[in-house]
Amino acid sequence: MAEAAARARAGGGPTLIEAVTYRLGPHTTSDDPTRYRPQDEFDRWSALDPIPRYRTYLQGQGLWTQRLEDRIWARVDRLRTELRAAVVEGPDIDVDELFTTVFAEMTPALEEQRRALRAELAQAE
């Protein structure tokens, strides 16, 4: 990062920096990471979570205030409400896209899953 910052300051333009970190949360709402991840591993990585660490840094620099946090959470709440409404009120997806956009050519297993889903959806109508 220091090299990228020096290059940018010297007029060398931006640099893409990929920051890789540990996924603390589940993959999906139906995932239970406690089945495959020990608690001590979670605790160890939780202490290294970059978001609270950066917040602590910003607080130490006098850049993070309660007022700023209140404004952020108010915006988050508004965006969450708008997103939820857009999803609920939006058009239904074409379920074929769940299958036709995965591979260049549909596998037999995907074709079977698509047939099964279509049959289930037809019964629900």
Coordinates of N, CA, C and O in Angstrom, one line a residue:
M1 N 0.8 -1.2 0.0 CA 0.0 0.0 0.0 C 0.9 1.2 0.0 O 0.5 2.2 -0.6
A2 N 2.0 1.2 0.7 CA 2.9 2.3 0.8 C 3.4 2.6 -0.7 O 3.5 3.8 -1.1
E3 N 3.7 1.5 -1.4 CA 4.2 1.7 -2.7 C 3.2 2.3 -3.6 O 3.4 3.2 -4.5
A4 N 1.9 1.8 -3.5 CA 0.8 2.4 -4.3 C 0.6 3.8 -4.0 O 0.3 4.6 -4.9
A5 N 0.6 4.2 -2.7 CA 0.4 5.6 -2.3 C 1.5 6.5 -2.9 O 1.3 7.6 -3.4
A6 N 2.8 6.0 -2.8 CA 3.9 6.8 -3.3 C 3.8 7.0 -4.8 O 4.0 8.0 -5.4
R7 N 3.4 5.9 -5.5 CA 3.2 6.0 -7.0 C 2.1 7.0 -7.3 O 2.2 7.8 -8.2
A8 N 1.0 7.0 -6.6 CA -0.1 7.9 -6.9 C 0.3 9.3 -6.6 O 0.0 10.3 -7.4
R9 N 1.0 9.6 -5.5 CA 1.5 10.9 -5.2 C 2.5 11.4 -6.2 O 2.6 12.6 -6.4
A10 N 3.2 10.5 -6.9 CA 4.2 10.9 -7.9 C 3.5 11.0 -9.3 O 4.2 11.3 -10.3
G11 N 2.2 10.9 -9.3 CA 1.5 11.1 -10.6 C 1.3 9.8 -11.4 O 0.9 9.8 -12.5
G12 N 1.6 8.7 -10.7 CA 1.6 7.4 -11.4 C 0.2 6.8 -11.5 O 0.0 5.7 -12.1
G13 N -0.8 7.4 -11.0 CA -2.2 7.0 -11.1 C -2.6 6.0 -10.0 O -1.8 5.7 -9.1
P14 N -3.8 5.5 -10.1 CA -4.3 4.6 -9.1 C -3.8 3.2 -9.2 O -3.3 2.8 -10.2
T15 N -3.9 2.4 -8.1 CA -3.5 1.0 -8.1 C -4.7 0.3 -7.4 O -5.3 0.7 -6.4
L16 N -5.0 -0.9 -8.0 CA -6.0 -1.7 -7.4 C -5.4 -2.5 -6.3 O -4.4 -3.2 -6.6
I17 N -5.9 -2.5 -5.1 CA -5.4 -3.2 -4.0 C -6.4 -4.2 -3.5 O -7.5 -3.8 -3.2
E18 N -6.1 -5.5 -3.6 CA -7.1 -6.5 -3.2 C -6.8 -6.8 -1.7 O -5.7 -7.2 -1.3
A19 N -7.8 -6.5 -0.9 CA -7.7 -6.8 0.6 C -8.5 -8.1 0.8 O -9.7 -8.1 0.7
V20 N -7.8 -9.1 1.3 CA -8.5 -10.4 1.5 C -8.6 -10.6 3.0 O -7.6 -10.4 3.8
T21 N -9.8 -11.0 3.5 CA -9.9 -11.2 4.9 C -10.8 -12.4 5.2 O -11.3 -13.0 4.2
Y22 N -11.0 -12.8 6.4 CA -11.7 -14.0 6.8 C -13.2 -13.7 6.8 O -13.6 -12.6 7.2
R23 N -14.0 -14.6 6.3 CA -15.5 -14.4 6.3 C -16.0 -14.8 7.6 O -16.0 -16.0 8.0
L24 N -16.4 -13.8 8.4 CA -16.9 -14.1 9.7 C -18.4 -14.7 9.7 O -18.7 -15.5 10.6
G25 N -19.2 -14.2 8.8 CA -20.6 -14.6 8.8 C -20.8 -15.9 8.0 O -19.9 -16.4 7.4
P26 N -22.1 -16.3 8.0 CA -22.4 -17.5 7.2 C -22.5 -17.2 5.8 O -22.6 -16.0 5.4
H27 N -22.4 -18.2 4.9 CA -22.5 -18.0 3.5 C -23.9 -17.5 3.1 O -24.1 -16.7 2.3
T28 N -24.9 -18.1 3.7 CA -26.3 -17.8 3.5 C -27.1 -17.8 4.8 O -26.6 -18.2 5.8
T29 N -28.4 -17.5 4.7 CA -29.2 -17.5 5.9 C -29.4 -18.9 6.4 O -29.8 -19.1 7.5
S30 N -29.2 -19.9 5.5 CA -29.4 -21.3 5.9 C -28.1 -22.0 6.3 O -28.1 -23.2 6.7
D31 N -27.0 -21.3 6.3 CA -25.7 -21.8 6.6 C -25.5 -21.7 8.1 O -25.9 -20.7 8.8
D32 N -24.9 -22.7 8.7 CA -24.5 -22.7 10.1 C -23.0 -23.0 10.2 O -22.6 -24.1 10.3
P33 N -22.2 -21.9 10.3 CA -20.7 -22.1 10.3 C -20.2 -22.8 11.5 O -19.1 -23.4 11.5
T34 N -21.0 -22.9 12.6 CA -20.5 -23.6 13.8 C -20.4 -25.1 13.5 O -19.7 -25.8 14.3
R35 N -21.0 -25.6 12.4 CA -20.9 -27.0 12.1 C -19.5 -27.4 11.5 O -19.1 -28.5 11.6
Y36 N -18.8 -26.4 10.9 CA -17.5 -26.7 10.3 C -16.4 -25.8 10.7 O -15.3 -25.9 10.3
R37 N -16.7 -24.8 11.6 CA -15.7 -23.9 12.1 C -15.6 -23.9 13.6 O -16.6 -23.6 14.2
P38 N -14.4 -24.2 14.2 CA -14.3 -24.1 15.6 C -14.4 -22.7 16.2 O -14.0 -21.8 15.5
Q39 N -15.0 -22.6 17.4 CA -15.2 -21.3 18.0 C -13.9 -20.5 18.2 O -13.8 -19.3 17.9
D40 N -12.8 -21.2 18.5 CA -11.5 -20.5 18.7 C -11.0 -19.9 17.4 O -10.4 -18.8 17.4
E41 N -11.3 -20.5 16.3 CA -10.9 -20.0 15.0 C -11.7 -18.7 14.7 O -11.1 -17.7 14.3
F42 N -13.0 -18.8 15.0 CA -13.8 -17.6 14.8 C -13.4 -16.5 15.7 O -13.2 -15.3 15.3
D43 N -13.1 -16.7 17.0 CA -12.7 -15.7 17.9 C -11.3 -15.1 17.5 O -11.2 -13.9 17.6
R44 N -10.4 -15.9 17.0 CA -9.1 -15.4 16.6 C -9.2 -14.4 15.4 O -8.7 -13.3 15.4
W45 N -10.0 -14.8 14.4 CA -10.2 -14.0 13.3 C -11.1 -12.8 13.6 O -10.9 -11.7 13.0
S46 N -12.0 -12.9 14.5 CA -12.9 -11.8 14.8 C -12.1 -10.6 15.4 O -12.4 -9.5 15.2
A47 N -11.1 -11.0 16.2 CA -10.2 -9.9 16.8 C -9.4 -9.2 15.7 O -9.0 -8.1 15.9
L48 N -9.3 -9.8 14.5 CA -8.6 -9.2 13.4 C -9.5 -8.5 12.4 O -9.0 -8.0 11.3
D49 N -10.8 -8.5 12.6 CA -11.8 -7.9 11.7 C -11.4 -6.5 11.3 O -11.3 -5.7 12.2
P50 N -11.2 -6.2 10.0 CA -10.7 -4.9 9.7 C -11.7 -3.7 9.9 O -11.3 -2.6 10.1
I51 N -13.0 -4.0 9.9 CA -13.9 -2.9 10.1 C -13.9 -2.3 11.5 O -13.7 -1.1 11.6
P52 N -14.0 -3.1 12.5 CA -13.8 -2.4 13.9 C -12.4 -1.9 14.1 O -12.3 -0.9 14.8
R53 N -11.4 -2.5 13.5 CA -10.1 -2.0 13.7 C -9.9 -0.6 13.0 O -9.3 0.3 13.6
Y54 N -10.5 -0.5 11.9 CA -10.5 0.8 11.2 C -11.3 1.8 11.9 O -10.9 3.0 12.0
R55 N -12.4 1.4 12.4 CA -13.2 2.4 13.2 C -12.4 2.9 14.4 O -12.4 4.1 14.7
T56 N -11.7 2.0 15.1 CA -10.9 2.4 16.2 C -9.8 3.4 15.8 O -9.6 4.4 16.5
Y57 N -9.2 3.1 14.7 CA -8.2 4.0 14.1 C -8.8 5.4 13.9 O -8.2 6.4 14.2
L58 N -10.0 5.4 13.2 CA -10.6 6.7 12.9 C -11.0 7.4 14.1 O -10.9 8.7 14.2
Q59 N -11.5 6.7 15.1 CA -11.8 7.4 16.4 C -10.5 8.0 17.0 O -10.6 9.1 17.5
G60 N -9.4 7.3 17.0 CA -8.2 7.8 17.5 C -7.7 9.0 16.8 O -7.0 9.9 17.3
Q61 N -8.0 9.1 15.5 CA -7.7 10.3 14.7 C -8.7 11.4 14.8 O -8.5 12.5 14.2
G62 N -9.7 11.2 15.6 CA -10.8 12.2 15.7 C -11.7 12.3 14.5 O -12.4 13.3 14.4
L63 N -11.7 11.3 13.7 CA -12.5 11.4 12.4 C -13.8 10.6 12.5 O -14.7 10.8 11.7
W64 N -14.0 9.8 13.5 CA -15.2 9.0 13.7 C -15.9 9.6 15.0 O -15.3 9.5 16.1
T65 N -17.1 10.1 14.8 CA -17.8 10.7 15.9 C -19.2 10.0 16.1 O -19.6 9.3 15.1
Q66 N -19.8 10.2 17.2 CA -21.2 9.6 17.4 C -22.1 10.3 16.4 O -23.0 9.6 15.8
R67 N -21.9 11.5 16.0 CA -22.8 12.2 15.1 C -22.7 11.5 13.7 O -23.6 11.3 13.0
L68 N -21.4 11.3 13.3 CA -21.2 10.6 12.0 C -21.8 9.2 12.0 O -22.5 8.8 11.1
E69 N -21.6 8.5 13.1 CA -22.2 7.1 13.2 C -23.8 7.2 13.1 O -24.4 6.4 12.4
D70 N -24.4 8.1 13.8 CA -25.8 8.3 13.7 C -26.3 8.6 12.3 O -27.3 8.0 11.8
R71 N -25.5 9.4 11.6 CA -25.9 9.8 10.2 C -25.7 8.5 9.3 O -26.6 8.3 8.4
I72 N -24.7 7.8 9.5 CA -24.5 6.5 8.7 C -25.6 5.5 8.9 O -26.2 5.0 8.0
W73 N -26.0 5.3 10.2 CA -27.0 4.3 10.5 C -28.4 4.8 10.0 O -29.2 4.0 9.5
A74 N -28.6 6.1 10.0 CA -29.9 6.6 9.4 C -29.9 6.3 7.9 O -30.9 5.9 7.3
R75 N -28.8 6.5 7.2 CA -28.7 6.3 5.8 C -28.8 4.8 5.5 O -29.5 4.4 4.6
V76 N -28.2 4.0 6.3 CA -28.3 2.5 6.2 C -29.7 2.0 6.3 O -30.2 1.2 5.5
D77 N -30.4 2.5 7.3 CA -31.8 2.2 7.5 C -32.7 2.6 6.3 O -33.5 1.8 5.8
R78 N -32.4 3.8 5.7 CA -33.2 4.2 4.5 C -32.9 3.3 3.3 O -33.8 2.9 2.6
L79 N -31.6 3.0 3.1 CA -31.2 2.2 2.0 C -31.8 0.8 2.1 O -32.2 0.2 1.1
R80 N -31.7 0.3 3.3 CA -32.3 -1.1 3.5 C -33.8 -1.1 3.2 O -34.3 -2.1 2.6
T81 N -34.5 -0.1 3.7 CA -35.9 0.0 3.4 C -36.2 0.1 1.9 O -37.1 -0.6 1.4
E82 N -35.5 0.9 1.2 CA -35.6 1.1 -0.2 C -35.3 -0.2 -1.0 O -36.0 -0.6 -1.9
L83 N -34.2 -0.9 -0.6 CA -33.8 -2.1 -1.2 C -34.9 -3.2 -1.0 O -35.3 -3.9 -2.0
R84 N -35.4 -3.3 0.2 CA -36.4 -4.3 0.5 C -37.6 -4.1 -0.3 O -38.2 -5.0 -0.9
A85 N -38.1 -2.8 -0.4 CA -39.3 -2.5 -1.2 C -39.0 -2.8 -2.7 O -39.9 -3.4 -3.3
A86 N -37.8 -2.5 -3.2 CA -37.6 -2.8 -4.6 C -37.6 -4.3 -4.9 O -38.1 -4.7 -5.9
V87 N -37.1 -5.1 -4.0 CA -37.1 -6.5 -4.2 C -38.5 -7.1 -4.1 O -38.9 -7.9 -5.0
V88 N -39.2 -6.7 -3.1 CA -40.6 -7.2 -2.9 C -41.5 -6.8 -4.0 O -42.3 -7.6 -4.5
E89 N -41.4 -5.5 -4.5 CA -42.3 -5.0 -5.5 C -41.8 -5.2 -6.9 O -42.5 -5.0 -7.8
G90 N -40.6 -5.7 -7.0 CA -40.0 -5.9 -8.4 C -40.6 -7.1 -9.1 O -41.3 -7.9 -8.5
P91 N -40.3 -7.2 -10.4 CA -40.8 -8.3 -11.2 C -40.2 -9.7 -10.7 O -39.1 -9.7 -10.2
D92 N -40.9 -10.7 -10.9 CA -40.3 -12.1 -10.7 C -39.2 -12.3 -11.7 O -39.3 -11.9 -12.8
I93 N -38.2 -13.1 -11.3 CA -37.2 -13.4 -12.2 C -37.6 -14.5 -13.1 O -38.5 -15.3 -12.8
D94 N -36.9 -14.6 -14.2 CA -37.0 -15.8 -15.1 C -36.2 -16.9 -14.5 O -35.0 -16.8 -14.5
V95 N -36.8 -17.9 -13.9 CA -36.1 -19.0 -13.2 C -35.1 -19.7 -14.1 O -34.1 -20.3 -13.7
D96 N -35.3 -19.7 -15.5 CA -34.4 -20.3 -16.4 C -33.0 -19.7 -16.3 O -32.0 -20.4 -16.5
E97 N -32.9 -18.4 -15.9 CA -31.6 -17.8 -15.8 C -30.8 -18.4 -14.7 O -29.6 -18.3 -14.7
L98 N -31.4 -19.0 -13.7 CA -30.7 -19.7 -12.6 C -29.9 -20.8 -13.2 O -28.9 -21.2 -12.6
F99 N -30.3 -21.3 -14.3 CA -29.7 -22.5 -14.9 C -28.9 -22.2 -16.2 O -27.8 -22.8 -16.4
T100 N -29.4 -21.3 -17.0 CA -28.7 -21.0 -18.3 C -27.5 -20.1 -18.2 O -26.8 -20.0 -19.2
T101 N -27.3 -19.5 -17.0 CA -26.2 -18.6 -16.9 C -25.0 -19.1 -16.1 O -24.1 -18.4 -15.8
V102 N -25.1 -20.4 -15.7 CA -24.1 -21.0 -14.9 C -22.9 -21.5 -15.7 O -21.7 -21.3 -15.5
F103 N -23.2 -22.3 -16.8 CA -22.2 -22.9 -17.6 C -22.5 -22.5 -19.1 O -23.7 -22.2 -19.4
A104 N -21.5 -22.6 -20.0 CA -21.7 -22.3 -21.4 C -22.7 -23.4 -21.9 O -23.6 -23.0 -22.8
E105 N -22.6 -24.6 -21.5 CA -23.5 -25.7 -21.9 C -24.1 -26.3 -20.7 O -23.4 -26.6 -19.7
M106 N -25.4 -26.4 -20.7 CA -26.1 -27.0 -19.5 C -25.7 -28.4 -19.3 O -25.8 -29.2 -20.2
T107 N -25.4 -28.8 -18.1 CA -25.1 -30.2 -17.7 C -26.4 -30.9 -17.5 O -27.4 -30.4 -17.3
P108 N -26.3 -32.3 -17.6 CA -27.5 -33.1 -17.4 C -28.1 -32.9 -16.0 O -29.3 -32.8 -15.8
A109 N -27.2 -32.7 -15.0 CA -27.7 -32.5 -13.6 C -28.5 -31.2 -13.5 O -29.5 -31.1 -12.9
L110 N -27.9 -30.1 -14.2 CA -28.6 -28.8 -14.1 C -30.0 -28.9 -14.9 O -31.0 -28.3 -14.5
E111 N -30.0 -29.6 -16.0 CA -31.2 -29.8 -16.8 C -32.3 -30.5 -15.9 O -33.4 -30.1 -15.9
E112 N -31.9 -31.5 -15.2 CA -32.8 -32.2 -14.3 C -33.3 -31.3 -13.2 O -34.5 -31.3 -12.8
Q113 N -32.4 -30.5 -12.6 CA -32.8 -29.6 -11.6 C -33.8 -28.5 -12.1 O -34.8 -28.2 -11.5
R114 N -33.6 -28.1 -13.3 CA -34.5 -27.1 -14.0 C -35.8 -27.7 -14.2 O -36.9 -27.1 -13.9
R115 N -35.9 -29.0 -14.7 CA -37.2 -29.6 -14.9 C -37.9 -29.8 -13.5 O -39.1 -29.6 -13.5
A116 N -37.2 -30.2 -12.5 CA -37.8 -30.4 -11.2 C -38.3 -29.0 -10.6 O -39.4 -29.0 -10.1
L117 N -37.6 -27.9 -10.8 CA -38.1 -26.6 -10.3 C -39.3 -26.2 -11.1 O -40.3 -25.7 -10.6
R118 N -39.2 -26.4 -12.4 CA -40.4 -26.0 -13.3 C -41.7 -26.8 -12.8 O -42.7 -26.2 -12.7
A119 N -41.5 -28.1 -12.5 CA -42.6 -28.9 -12.1 C -43.2 -28.4 -10.8 O -44.4 -28.3 -10.6
E120 N -42.3 -28.1 -9.9 CA -42.7 -27.6 -8.5 C -43.4 -26.3 -8.6 O -44.4 -26.0 -8.0
L121 N -42.9 -25.4 -9.5 CA -43.5 -24.1 -9.7 C -44.9 -24.2 -10.3 O -45.8 -23.5 -10.0
A122 N -45.0 -25.1 -11.2 CA -46.3 -25.4 -11.9 C -47.3 -25.9 -10.9 O -48.5 -25.5 -11.0
Q123 N -46.9 -26.7 -10.0 CA -47.9 -27.2 -8.9 C -48.3 -26.1 -8.0 O -49.4 -26.1 -7.5
A124 N -47.4 -25.1 -7.8 CA -47.7 -24.0 -6.9 C -48.7 -23.0 -7.4 O -49.3 -22.2 -6.7
E125 N -48.8 -23.0 -8.8 CA -49.7 -22.0 -9.4 C -51.2 -22.3 -9.2 O -51.7 -23.3 -9.0

